[in-house]
Short mmCIF file of C-alpha atoms in Angstrom, two decimals:
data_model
loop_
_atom_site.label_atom_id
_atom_site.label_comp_id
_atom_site.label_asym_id
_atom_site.label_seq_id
_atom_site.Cartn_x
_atom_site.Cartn_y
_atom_site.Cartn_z
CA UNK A 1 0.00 0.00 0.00
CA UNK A 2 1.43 3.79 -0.81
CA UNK A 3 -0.42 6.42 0.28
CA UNK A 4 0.46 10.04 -1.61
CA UNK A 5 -0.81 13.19 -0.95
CA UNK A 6 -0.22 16.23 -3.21
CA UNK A 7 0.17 19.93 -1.98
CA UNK A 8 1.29 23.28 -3.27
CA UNK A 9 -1.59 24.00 -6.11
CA UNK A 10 -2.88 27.47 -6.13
CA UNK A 11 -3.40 30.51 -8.00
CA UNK A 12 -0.82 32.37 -10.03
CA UNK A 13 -0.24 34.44 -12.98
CA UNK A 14 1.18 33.99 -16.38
CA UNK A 15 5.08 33.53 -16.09
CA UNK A 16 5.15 32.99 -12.57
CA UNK A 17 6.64 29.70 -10.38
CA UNK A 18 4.94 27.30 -8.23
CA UNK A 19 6.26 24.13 -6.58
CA UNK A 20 4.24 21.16 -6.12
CA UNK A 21 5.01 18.36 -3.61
CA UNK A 22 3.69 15.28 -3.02
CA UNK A 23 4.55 13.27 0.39
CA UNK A 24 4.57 9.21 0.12
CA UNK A 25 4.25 6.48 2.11
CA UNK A 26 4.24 3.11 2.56
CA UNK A 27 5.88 -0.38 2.53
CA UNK A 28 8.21 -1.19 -0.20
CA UNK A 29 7.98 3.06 -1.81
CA UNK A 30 11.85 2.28 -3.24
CA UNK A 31 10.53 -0.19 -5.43
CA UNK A 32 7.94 2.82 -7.01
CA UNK A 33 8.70 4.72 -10.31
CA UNK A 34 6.69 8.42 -9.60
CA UNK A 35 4.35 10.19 -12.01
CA UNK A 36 2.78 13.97 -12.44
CA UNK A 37 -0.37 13.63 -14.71
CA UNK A 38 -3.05 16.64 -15.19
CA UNK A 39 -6.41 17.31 -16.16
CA UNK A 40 -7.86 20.42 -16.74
CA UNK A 41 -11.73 21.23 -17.55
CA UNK A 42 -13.30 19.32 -20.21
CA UNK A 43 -9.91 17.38 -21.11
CA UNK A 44 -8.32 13.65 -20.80
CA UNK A 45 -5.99 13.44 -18.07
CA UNK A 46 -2.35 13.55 -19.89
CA UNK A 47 1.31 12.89 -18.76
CA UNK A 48 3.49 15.95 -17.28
CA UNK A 49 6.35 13.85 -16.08
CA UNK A 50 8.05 10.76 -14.68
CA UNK A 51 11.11 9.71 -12.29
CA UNK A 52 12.39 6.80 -11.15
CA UNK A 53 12.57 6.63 -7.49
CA UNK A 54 16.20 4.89 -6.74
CA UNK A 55 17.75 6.09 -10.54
CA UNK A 56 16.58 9.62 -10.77
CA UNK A 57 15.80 9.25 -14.63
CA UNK A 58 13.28 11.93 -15.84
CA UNK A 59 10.59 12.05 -18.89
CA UNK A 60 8.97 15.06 -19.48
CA UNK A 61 5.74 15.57 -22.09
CA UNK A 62 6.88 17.74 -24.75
CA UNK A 63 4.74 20.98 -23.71
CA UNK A 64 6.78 21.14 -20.05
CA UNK A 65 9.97 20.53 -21.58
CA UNK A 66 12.29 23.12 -20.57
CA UNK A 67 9.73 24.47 -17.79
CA UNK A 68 8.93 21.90 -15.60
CA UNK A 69 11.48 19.93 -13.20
CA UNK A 70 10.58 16.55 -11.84
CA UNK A 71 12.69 15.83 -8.16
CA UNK A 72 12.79 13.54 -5.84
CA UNK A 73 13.80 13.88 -2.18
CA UNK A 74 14.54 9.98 -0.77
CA UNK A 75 15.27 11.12 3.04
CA UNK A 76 11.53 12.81 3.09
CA UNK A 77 9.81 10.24 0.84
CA UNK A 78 8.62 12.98 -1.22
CA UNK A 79 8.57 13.73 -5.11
CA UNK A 80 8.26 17.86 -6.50
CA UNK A 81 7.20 19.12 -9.43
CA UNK A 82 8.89 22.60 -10.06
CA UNK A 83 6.74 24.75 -12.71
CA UNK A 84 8.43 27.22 -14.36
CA UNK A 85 7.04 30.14 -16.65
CA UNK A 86 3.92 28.83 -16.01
CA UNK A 87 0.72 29.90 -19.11
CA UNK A 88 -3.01 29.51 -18.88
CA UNK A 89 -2.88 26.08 -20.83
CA UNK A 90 -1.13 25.07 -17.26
CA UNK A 91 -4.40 25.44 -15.26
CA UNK A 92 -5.31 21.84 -14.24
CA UNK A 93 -5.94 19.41 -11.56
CA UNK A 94 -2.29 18.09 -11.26
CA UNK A 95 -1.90 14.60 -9.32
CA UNK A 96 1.41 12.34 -8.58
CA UNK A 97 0.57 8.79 -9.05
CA UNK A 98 3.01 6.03 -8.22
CA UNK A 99 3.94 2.42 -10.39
CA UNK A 100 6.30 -0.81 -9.45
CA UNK A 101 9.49 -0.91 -11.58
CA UNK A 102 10.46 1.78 -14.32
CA UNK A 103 8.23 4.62 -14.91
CA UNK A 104 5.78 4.89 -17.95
CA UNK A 105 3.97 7.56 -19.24
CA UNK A 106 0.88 5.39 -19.74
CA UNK A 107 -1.82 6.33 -16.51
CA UNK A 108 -3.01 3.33 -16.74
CA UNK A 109 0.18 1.54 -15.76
CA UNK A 110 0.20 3.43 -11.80
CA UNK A 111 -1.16 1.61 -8.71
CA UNK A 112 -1.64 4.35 -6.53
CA UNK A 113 -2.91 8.17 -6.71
CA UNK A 114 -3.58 11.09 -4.91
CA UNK A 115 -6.09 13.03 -4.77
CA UNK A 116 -4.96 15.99 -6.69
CA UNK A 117 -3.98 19.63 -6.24
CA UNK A 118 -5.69 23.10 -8.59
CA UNK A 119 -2.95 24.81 -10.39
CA UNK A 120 -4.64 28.27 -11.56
CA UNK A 121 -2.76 29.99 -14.06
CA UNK A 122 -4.54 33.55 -14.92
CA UNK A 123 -3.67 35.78 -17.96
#
């Protein structure tokens, strides 16, 4: 069982920085790949990025390249999103989602979720 819980999500404007965290835990949690996935309003939920718990390899959907920074933090169980130059296509429901083995892109392929934080991006 992991148990994940996202925090950080709020309102901001166009250009600016936020940092999302969200705190694991559970048995076995070095075993887990970690995932950010959004949805926003009307949309499929989509990948935003991937990292591999004991490796530190990184994916990154094509949009966030160069903007968004996936970490990882082993001694406080805890994976971060860091959103830079943030745009109104950002806004979303952003949640971290965890997998055994190497991490995927594919939603479908992560055991565990939380429940989500807003990101708000304004013009």
């Amino acid at each position: 069982q992991v148990q994940l819980v996202e925090s950080g999500g709020r309102l901001v404007r166009a250009g600016g920085s936020l940092r999302l965290s969200c705190a694991a835990s559970g048995r076995t949690f070095s075993n887990y790949a970690m995932g950010w996935f959004r949805q926003a309003p009307g949309k499929e939920r989509e990948f935003v990025a991937t990292i591999d718990w004991s490796r530190t390899t990184t994916s990154y959907e094509d949009s966030v390249k160069g903007r968004f920074t996936i970490s990882r933090d082993n001694a406080k169980n805890t994976v971060y999103l860091q959103m830079n130059s943030l745009k109104p296509q950002d806004t979303a429901v952003y949640s971290c989602a965890a997998k055994l083995g190497t991490r995927s892109q594919r939603a479908s392929e992560y055991n565990y979720w939380g429940q989500g934080t807003q990101v708000t991006v304004s013009s």
